[in-house]
Tab-separated table of C-alpha atoms in Angstrom:
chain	number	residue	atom	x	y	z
A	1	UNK	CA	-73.135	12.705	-11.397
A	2	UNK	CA	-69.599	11.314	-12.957
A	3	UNK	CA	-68.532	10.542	-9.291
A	4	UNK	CA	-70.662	7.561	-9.417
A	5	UNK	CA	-68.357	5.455	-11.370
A	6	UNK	CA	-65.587	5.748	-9.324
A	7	UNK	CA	-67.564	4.957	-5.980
A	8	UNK	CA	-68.817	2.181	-7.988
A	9	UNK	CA	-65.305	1.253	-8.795
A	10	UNK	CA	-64.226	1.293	-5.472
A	11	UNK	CA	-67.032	-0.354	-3.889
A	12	UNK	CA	-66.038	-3.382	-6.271
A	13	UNK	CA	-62.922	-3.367	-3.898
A	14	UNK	CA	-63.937	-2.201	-0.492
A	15	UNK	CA	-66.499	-1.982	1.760
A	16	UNK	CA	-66.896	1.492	2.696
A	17	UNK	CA	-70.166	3.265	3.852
A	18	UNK	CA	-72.247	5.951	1.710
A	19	UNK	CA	-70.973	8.935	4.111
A	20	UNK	CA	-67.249	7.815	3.440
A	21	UNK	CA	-67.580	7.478	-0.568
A	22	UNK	CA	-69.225	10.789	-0.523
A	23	UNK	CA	-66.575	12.005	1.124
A	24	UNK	CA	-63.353	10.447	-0.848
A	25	UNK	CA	-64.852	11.784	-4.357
A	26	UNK	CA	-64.758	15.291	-2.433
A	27	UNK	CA	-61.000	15.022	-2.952
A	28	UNK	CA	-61.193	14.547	-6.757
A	29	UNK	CA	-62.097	17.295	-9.942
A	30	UNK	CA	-64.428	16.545	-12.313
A	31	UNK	CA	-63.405	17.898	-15.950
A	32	UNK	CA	-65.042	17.013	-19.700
A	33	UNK	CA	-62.575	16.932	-22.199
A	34	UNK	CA	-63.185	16.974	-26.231
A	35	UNK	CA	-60.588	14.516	-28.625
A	36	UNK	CA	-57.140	15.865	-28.546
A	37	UNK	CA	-57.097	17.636	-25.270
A	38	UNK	CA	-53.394	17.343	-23.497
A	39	UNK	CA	-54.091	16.835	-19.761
A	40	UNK	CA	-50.213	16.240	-19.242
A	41	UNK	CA	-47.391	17.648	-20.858
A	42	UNK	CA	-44.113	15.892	-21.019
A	43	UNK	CA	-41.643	18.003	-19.175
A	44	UNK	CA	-44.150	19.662	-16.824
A	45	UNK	CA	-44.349	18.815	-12.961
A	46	UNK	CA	-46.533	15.646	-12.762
A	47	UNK	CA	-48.933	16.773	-9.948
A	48	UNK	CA	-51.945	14.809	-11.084
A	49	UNK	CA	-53.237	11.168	-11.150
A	50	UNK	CA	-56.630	10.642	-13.792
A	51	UNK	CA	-59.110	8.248	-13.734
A	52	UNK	CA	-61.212	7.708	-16.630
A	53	UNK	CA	-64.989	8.017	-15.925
A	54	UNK	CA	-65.690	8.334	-19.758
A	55	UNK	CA	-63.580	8.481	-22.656
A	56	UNK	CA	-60.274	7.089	-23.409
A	57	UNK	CA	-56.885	8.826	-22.441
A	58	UNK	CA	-53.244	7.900	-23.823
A	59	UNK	CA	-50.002	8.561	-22.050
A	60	UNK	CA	-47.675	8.793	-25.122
A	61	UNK	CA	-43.698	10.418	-25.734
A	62	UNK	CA	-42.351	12.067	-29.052
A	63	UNK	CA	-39.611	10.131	-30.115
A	64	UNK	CA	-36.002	11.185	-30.922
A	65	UNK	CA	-37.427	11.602	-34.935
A	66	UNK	CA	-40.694	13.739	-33.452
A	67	UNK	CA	-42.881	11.009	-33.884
A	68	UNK	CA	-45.344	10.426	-31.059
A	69	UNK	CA	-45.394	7.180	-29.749
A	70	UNK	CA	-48.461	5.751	-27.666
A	71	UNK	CA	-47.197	3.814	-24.207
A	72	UNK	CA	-50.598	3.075	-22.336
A	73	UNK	CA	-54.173	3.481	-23.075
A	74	UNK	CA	-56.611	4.054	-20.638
A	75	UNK	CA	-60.081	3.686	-20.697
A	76	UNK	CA	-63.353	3.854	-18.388
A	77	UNK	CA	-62.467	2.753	-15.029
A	78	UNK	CA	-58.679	2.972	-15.184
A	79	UNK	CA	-55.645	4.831	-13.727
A	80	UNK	CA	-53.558	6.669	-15.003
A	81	UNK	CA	-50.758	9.245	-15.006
A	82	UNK	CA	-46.068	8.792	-15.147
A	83	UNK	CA	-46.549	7.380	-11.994
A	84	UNK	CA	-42.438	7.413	-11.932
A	85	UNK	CA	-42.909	10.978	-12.042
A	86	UNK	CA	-46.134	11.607	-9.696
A	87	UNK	CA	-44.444	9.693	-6.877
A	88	UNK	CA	-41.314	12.470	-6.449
A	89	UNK	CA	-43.185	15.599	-8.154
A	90	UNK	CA	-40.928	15.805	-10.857
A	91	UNK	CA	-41.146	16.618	-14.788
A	92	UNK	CA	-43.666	14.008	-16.688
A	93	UNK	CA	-41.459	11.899	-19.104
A	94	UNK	CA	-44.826	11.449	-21.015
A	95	UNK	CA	-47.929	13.595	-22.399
A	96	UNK	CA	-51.433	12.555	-21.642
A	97	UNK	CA	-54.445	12.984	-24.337
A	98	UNK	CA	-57.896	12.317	-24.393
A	99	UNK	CA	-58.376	10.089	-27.837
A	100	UNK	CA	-61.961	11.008	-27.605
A	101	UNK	CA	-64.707	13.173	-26.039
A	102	UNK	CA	-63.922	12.202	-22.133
A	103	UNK	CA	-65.073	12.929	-18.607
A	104	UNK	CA	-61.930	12.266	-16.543
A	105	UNK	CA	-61.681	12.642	-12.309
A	106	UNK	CA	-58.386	13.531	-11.070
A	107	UNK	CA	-56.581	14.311	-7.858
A	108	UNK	CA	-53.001	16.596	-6.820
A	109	UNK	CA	-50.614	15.002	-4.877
A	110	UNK	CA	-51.163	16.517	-1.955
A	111	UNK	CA	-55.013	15.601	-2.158
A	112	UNK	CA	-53.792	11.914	-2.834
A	113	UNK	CA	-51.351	12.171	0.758
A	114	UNK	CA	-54.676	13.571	2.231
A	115	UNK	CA	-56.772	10.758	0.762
A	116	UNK	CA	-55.006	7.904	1.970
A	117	UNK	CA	-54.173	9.216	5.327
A	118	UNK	CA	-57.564	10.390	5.877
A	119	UNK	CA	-58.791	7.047	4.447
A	120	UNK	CA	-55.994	4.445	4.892
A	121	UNK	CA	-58.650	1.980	3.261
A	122	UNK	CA	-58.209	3.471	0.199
A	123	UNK	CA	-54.505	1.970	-0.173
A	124	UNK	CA	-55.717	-1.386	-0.532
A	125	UNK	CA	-57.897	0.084	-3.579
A	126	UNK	CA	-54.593	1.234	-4.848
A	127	UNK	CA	-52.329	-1.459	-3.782
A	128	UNK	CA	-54.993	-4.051	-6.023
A	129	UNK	CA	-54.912	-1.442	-9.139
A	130	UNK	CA	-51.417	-1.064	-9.164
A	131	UNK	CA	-50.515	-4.964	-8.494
A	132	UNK	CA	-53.080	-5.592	-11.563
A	133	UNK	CA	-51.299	-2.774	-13.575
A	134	UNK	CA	-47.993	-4.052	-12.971
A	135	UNK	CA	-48.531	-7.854	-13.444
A	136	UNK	CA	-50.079	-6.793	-16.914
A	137	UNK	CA	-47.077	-4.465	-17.913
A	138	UNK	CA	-44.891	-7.942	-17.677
A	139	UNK	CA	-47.356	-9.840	-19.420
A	140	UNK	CA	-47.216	-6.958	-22.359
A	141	UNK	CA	-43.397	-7.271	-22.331
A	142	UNK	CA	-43.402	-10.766	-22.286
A	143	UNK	CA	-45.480	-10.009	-25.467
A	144	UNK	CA	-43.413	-7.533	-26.961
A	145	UNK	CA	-40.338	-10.057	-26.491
A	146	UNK	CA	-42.298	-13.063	-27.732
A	147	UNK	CA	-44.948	-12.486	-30.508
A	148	UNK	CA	-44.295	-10.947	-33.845
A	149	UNK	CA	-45.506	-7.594	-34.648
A	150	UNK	CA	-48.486	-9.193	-36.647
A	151	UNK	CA	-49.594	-11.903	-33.901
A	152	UNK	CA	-48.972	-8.673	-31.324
A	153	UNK	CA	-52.235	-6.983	-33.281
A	154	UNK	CA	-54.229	-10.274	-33.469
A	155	UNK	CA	-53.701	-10.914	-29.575
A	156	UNK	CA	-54.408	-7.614	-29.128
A	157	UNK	CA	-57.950	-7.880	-30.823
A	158	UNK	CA	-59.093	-11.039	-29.923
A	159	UNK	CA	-57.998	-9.840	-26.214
A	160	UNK	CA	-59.691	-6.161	-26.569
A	161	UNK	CA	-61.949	-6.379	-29.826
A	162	UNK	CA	-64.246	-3.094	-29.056
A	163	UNK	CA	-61.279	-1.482	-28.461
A	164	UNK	CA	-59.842	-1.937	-31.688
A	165	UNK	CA	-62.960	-0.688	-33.311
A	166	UNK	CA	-62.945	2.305	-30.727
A	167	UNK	CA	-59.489	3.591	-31.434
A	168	UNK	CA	-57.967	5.512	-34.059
A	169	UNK	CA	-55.792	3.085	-36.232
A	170	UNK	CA	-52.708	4.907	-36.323
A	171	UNK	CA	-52.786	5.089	-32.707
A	172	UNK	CA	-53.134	1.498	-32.339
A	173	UNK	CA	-50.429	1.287	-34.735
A	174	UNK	CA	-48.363	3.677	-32.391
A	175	UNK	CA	-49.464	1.591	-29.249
A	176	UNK	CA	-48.436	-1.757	-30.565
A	177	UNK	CA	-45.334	-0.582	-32.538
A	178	UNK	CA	-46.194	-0.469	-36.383
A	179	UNK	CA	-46.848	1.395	-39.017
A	180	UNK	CA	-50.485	2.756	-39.641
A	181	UNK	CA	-49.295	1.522	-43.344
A	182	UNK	CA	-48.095	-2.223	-42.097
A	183	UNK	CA	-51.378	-2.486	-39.795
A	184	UNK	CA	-53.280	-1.569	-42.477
A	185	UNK	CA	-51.813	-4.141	-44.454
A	186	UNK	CA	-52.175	-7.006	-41.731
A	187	UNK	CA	-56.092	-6.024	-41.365
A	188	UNK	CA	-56.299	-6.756	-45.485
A	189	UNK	CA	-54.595	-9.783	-45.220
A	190	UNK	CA	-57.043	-11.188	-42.776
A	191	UNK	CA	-59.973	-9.946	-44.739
A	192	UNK	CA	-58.654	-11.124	-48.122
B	1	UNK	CA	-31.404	-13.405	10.777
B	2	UNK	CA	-32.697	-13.046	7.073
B	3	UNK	CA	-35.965	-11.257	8.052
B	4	UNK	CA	-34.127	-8.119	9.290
B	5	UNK	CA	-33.502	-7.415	5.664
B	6	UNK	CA	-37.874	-7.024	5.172
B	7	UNK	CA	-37.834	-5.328	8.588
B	8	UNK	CA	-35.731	-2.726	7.693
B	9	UNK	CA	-37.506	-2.350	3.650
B	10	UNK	CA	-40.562	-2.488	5.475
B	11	UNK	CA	-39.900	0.713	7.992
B	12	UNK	CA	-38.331	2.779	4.951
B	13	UNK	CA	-42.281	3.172	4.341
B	14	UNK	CA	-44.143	2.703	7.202
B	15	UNK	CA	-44.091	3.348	10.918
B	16	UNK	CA	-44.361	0.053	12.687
B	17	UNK	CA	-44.029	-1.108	16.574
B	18	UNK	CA	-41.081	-3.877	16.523
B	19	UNK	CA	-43.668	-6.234	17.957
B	20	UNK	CA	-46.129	-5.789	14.476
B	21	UNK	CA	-42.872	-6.115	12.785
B	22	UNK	CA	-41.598	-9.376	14.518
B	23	UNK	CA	-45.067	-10.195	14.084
B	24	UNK	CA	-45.290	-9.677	9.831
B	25	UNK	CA	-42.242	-11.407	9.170
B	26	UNK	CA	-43.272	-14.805	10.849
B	27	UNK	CA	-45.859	-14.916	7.863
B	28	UNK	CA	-43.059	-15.387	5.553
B	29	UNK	CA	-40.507	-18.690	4.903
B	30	UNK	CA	-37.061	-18.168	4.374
B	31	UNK	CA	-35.517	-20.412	2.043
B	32	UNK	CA	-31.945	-20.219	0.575
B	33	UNK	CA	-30.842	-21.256	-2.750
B	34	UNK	CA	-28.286	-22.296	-5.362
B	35	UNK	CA	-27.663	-21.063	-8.260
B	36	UNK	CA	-29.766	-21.745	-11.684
B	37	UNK	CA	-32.890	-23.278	-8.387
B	38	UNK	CA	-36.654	-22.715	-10.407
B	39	UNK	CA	-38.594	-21.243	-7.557
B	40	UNK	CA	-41.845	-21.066	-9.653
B	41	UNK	CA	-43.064	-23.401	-12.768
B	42	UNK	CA	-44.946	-22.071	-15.616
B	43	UNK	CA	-48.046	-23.855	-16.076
B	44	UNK	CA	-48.425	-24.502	-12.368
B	45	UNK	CA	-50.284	-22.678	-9.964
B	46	UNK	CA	-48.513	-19.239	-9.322
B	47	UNK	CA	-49.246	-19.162	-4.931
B	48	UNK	CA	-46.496	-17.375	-4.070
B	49	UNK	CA	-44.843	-13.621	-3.906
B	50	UNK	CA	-41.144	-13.578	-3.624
B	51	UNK	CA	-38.761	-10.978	-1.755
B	52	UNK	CA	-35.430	-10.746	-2.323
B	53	UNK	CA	-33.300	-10.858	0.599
B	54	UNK	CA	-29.778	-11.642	-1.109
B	55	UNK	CA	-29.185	-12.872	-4.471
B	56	UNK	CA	-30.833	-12.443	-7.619
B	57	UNK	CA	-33.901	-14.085	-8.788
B	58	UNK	CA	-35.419	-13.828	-13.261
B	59	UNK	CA	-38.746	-13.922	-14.187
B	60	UNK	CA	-38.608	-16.101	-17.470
B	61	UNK	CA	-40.862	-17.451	-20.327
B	62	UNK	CA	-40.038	-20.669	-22.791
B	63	UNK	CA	-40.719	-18.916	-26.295
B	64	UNK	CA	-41.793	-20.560	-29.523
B	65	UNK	CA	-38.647	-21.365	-30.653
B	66	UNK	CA	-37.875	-23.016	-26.833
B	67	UNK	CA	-35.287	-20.439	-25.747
B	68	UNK	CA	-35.701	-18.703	-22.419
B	69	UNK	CA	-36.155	-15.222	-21.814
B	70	UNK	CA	-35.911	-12.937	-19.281
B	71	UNK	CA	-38.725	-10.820	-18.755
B	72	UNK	CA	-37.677	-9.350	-15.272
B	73	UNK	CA	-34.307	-9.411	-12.565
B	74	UNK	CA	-35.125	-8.947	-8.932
B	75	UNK	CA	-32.309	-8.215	-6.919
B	76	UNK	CA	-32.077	-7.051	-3.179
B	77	UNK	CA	-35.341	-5.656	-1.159
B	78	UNK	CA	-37.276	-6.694	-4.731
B	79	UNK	CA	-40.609	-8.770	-5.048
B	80	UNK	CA	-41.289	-10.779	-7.537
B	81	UNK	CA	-44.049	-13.133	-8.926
B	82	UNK	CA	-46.627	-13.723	-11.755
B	83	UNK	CA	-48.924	-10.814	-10.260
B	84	UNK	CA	-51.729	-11.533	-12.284
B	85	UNK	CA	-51.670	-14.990	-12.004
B	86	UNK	CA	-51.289	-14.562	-8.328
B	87	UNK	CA	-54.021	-12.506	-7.906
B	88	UNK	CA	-56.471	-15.445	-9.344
B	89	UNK	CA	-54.251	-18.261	-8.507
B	90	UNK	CA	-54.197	-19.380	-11.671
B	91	UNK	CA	-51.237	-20.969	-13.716
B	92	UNK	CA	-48.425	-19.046	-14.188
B	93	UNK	CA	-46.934	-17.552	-17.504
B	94	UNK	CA	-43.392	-17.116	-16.164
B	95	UNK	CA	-40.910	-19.214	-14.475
B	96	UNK	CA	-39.066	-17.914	-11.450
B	97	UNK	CA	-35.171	-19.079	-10.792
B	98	UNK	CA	-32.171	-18.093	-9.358
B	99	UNK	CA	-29.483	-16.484	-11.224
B	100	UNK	CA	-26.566	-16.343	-8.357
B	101	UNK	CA	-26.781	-17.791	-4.966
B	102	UNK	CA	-29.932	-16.438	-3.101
B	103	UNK	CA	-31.806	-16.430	0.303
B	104	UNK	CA	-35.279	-15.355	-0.476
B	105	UNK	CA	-38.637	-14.881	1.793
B	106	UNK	CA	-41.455	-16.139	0.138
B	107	UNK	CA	-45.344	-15.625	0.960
B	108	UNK	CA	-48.451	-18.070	0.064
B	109	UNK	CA	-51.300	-16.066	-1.227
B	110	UNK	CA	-53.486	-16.978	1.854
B	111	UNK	CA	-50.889	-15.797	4.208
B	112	UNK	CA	-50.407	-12.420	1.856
B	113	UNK	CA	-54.420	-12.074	2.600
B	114	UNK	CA	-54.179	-12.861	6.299
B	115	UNK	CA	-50.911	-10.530	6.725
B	116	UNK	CA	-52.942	-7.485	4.758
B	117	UNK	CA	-56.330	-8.316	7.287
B	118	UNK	CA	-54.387	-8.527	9.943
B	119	UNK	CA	-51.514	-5.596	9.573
B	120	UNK	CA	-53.906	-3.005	7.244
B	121	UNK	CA	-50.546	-0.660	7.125
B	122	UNK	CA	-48.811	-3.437	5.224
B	123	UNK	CA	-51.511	-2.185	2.060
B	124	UNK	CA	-49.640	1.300	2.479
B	125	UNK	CA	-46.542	-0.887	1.835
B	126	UNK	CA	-47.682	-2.703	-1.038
B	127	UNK	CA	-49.187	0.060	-2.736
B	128	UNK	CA	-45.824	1.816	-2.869
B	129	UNK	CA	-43.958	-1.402	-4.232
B	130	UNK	CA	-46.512	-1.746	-6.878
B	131	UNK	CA	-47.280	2.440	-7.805
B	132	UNK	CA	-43.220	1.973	-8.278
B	133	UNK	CA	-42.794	-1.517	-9.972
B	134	UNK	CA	-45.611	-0.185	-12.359
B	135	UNK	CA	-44.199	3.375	-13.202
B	136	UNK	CA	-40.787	1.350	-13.857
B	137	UNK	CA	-42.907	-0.956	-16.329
B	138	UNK	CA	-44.215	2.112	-17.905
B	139	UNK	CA	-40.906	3.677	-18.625
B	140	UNK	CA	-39.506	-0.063	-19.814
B	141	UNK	CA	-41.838	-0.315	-22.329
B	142	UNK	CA	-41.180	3.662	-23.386
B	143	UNK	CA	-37.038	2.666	-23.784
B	144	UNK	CA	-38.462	-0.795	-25.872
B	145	UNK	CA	-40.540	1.718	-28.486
B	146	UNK	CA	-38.068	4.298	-28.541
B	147	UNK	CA	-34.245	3.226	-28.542
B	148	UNK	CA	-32.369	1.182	-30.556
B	149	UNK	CA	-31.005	-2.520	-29.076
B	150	UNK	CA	-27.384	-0.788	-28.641
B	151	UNK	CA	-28.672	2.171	-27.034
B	152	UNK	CA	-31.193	0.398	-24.301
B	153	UNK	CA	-27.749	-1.660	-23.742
B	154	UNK	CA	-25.687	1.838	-22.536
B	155	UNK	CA	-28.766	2.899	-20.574
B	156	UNK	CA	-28.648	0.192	-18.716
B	157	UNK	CA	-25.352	0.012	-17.967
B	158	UNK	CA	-25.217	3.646	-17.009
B	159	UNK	CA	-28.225	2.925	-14.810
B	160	UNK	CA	-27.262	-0.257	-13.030
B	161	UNK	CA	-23.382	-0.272	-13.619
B	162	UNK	CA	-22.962	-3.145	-11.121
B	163	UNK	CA	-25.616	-4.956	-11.874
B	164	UNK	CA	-24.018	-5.365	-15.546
B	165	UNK	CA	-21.393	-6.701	-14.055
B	166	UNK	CA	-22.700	-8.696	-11.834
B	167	UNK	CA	-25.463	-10.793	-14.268
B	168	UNK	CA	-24.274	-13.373	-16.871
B	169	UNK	CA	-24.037	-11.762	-20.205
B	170	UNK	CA	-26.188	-13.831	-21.885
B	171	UNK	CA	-29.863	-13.092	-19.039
B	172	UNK	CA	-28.621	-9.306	-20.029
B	173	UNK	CA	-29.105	-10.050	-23.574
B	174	UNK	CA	-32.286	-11.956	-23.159
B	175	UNK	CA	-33.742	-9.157	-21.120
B	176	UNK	CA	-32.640	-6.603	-23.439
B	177	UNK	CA	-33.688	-8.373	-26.539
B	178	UNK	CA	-30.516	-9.233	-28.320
B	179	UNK	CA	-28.513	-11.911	-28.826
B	180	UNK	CA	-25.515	-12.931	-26.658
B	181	UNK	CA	-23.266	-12.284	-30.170
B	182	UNK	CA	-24.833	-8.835	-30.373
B	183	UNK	CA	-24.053	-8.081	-27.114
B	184	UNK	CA	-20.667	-9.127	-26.978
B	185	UNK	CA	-20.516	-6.628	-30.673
B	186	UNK	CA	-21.777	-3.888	-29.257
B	187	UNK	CA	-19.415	-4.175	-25.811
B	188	UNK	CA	-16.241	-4.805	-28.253
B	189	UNK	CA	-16.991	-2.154	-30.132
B	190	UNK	CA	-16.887	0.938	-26.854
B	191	UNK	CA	-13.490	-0.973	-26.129
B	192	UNK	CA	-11.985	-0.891	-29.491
């Protein structure tokens, strides 16, 4: 049962018994995804937040030259939706994709209002993701202000080095702002 | 009295009693400050979360070449901190200091854990901030990826008009990733 991960996810947070966990994954669909399936389209009413119980998802936008452009990964165990955009209901300014095969929970707004008012314990799980979420979106522009392009990759892979191997180069590429061709490059440098 | 400022951010998202609220705010110190005051040290242990109550604080790094830059602005009914390093009470990555006069309530991370034991509907709070602060970070990093140096420049200004005019010129360029020269270009040039 894929609901296991995310009571085991929460109970890393709160204490909560077995009758209550049963009953907050009750709010949330279960779907399987294969590689390349949009979840989110940019444009679209953002009515959904995902959590990844398998797989890896990325929120990415096509760029003024039609290029898509990868913002935020997500993989097992993390959040994720244009939470911008979830919060008032309106268009997504972002698409969401699986990268690979993925199992992936995910709850409407108005099953999220229900959620936390039913369960106001929940919005300390919540108020902990998002305060971890946040304080590493300033540490990744601090990054992107800071480090070259090529220390940006090597950061990125001592920091994340399964990932690296997981994902799709030109994604990463997309993700940290390069080239597939200029990655490419900076992985034979380090080899040669 | 400084804390009505909280008080009254605090019941824009929650329903409160005026006694829980009198109650919440005494968990905070109120401290004003000059301009150009460091309010938090990189290196040092990050134990505090910062609301603005008037003013304007940055969040700031030292990089390799030993200039400052701006990483985040927190004006009015803003918090601000290292979150991560918060979180562990670890070091922090960022210095905090005043960029105009400012009368700030600040919050140890003890009394942050006491305050969300004792007031639970406080979480409900925080998790708003955050879902916010991090959907903001999300679309930061999208504008960084996606539009040139001149262009993030004119969406800023169109989106916080006063708050261009009300920074020094040369935080905007750090925080937008130019140089004070560039900036000053690109300004001339809409005037010309």
């Amino acid at each position: 049962m894929t609901e296991i991960i995310l009571i085991n996810h929460i109970k890393t947070y709160l204490t909560l018994s077995e009758k209550e966990l049963s009953e907050i994954v009750l709010f949330f669909d279960c779907h399987s995804y294969n590689k390349k399936e949009t979840l989110l389209f940019a444009e679209k009413r953002c009515d959904r937040l995902f959590f990844v119980a398998d797989g890896c998802l990325q929120l990415y936008f096509i760029d003024s030259l039609g290029n898509p452009k990868t913002s935020q990964f997500a993989i097992e165990n993390w959040w994720l939706t244009d939470f911008l955009a979830f919060q008032d209901q309106r268009p997504s300014n972002f698409y969401i994709e699986t990268v690979e095969r993925s199992t992936v929970l995910s709850i409407s707004f108005s099953k999220y209002q229900e959620l936390l008012d039913k369960f106001p314990k929940m919005e300390k799980y919540f108020r902990i993701i998002y305060e971890t979420a946040y304080g590493s979106a300033l540490m990744r522009l601090k990054y992107v202000h800071s480090l070259s392009k090529e220390e940006m990759f090597f950061r990125f892979r001592d920091s994340f080095p399964e990932f690296v191997q997981r994902v799709p180069q030109y994604l990463l590429a997309s993700f940290l702002g390069l080239t597939p061709e200029y990655l490419s490059e900076i992985k034979g440098k380090q080899l040669s």
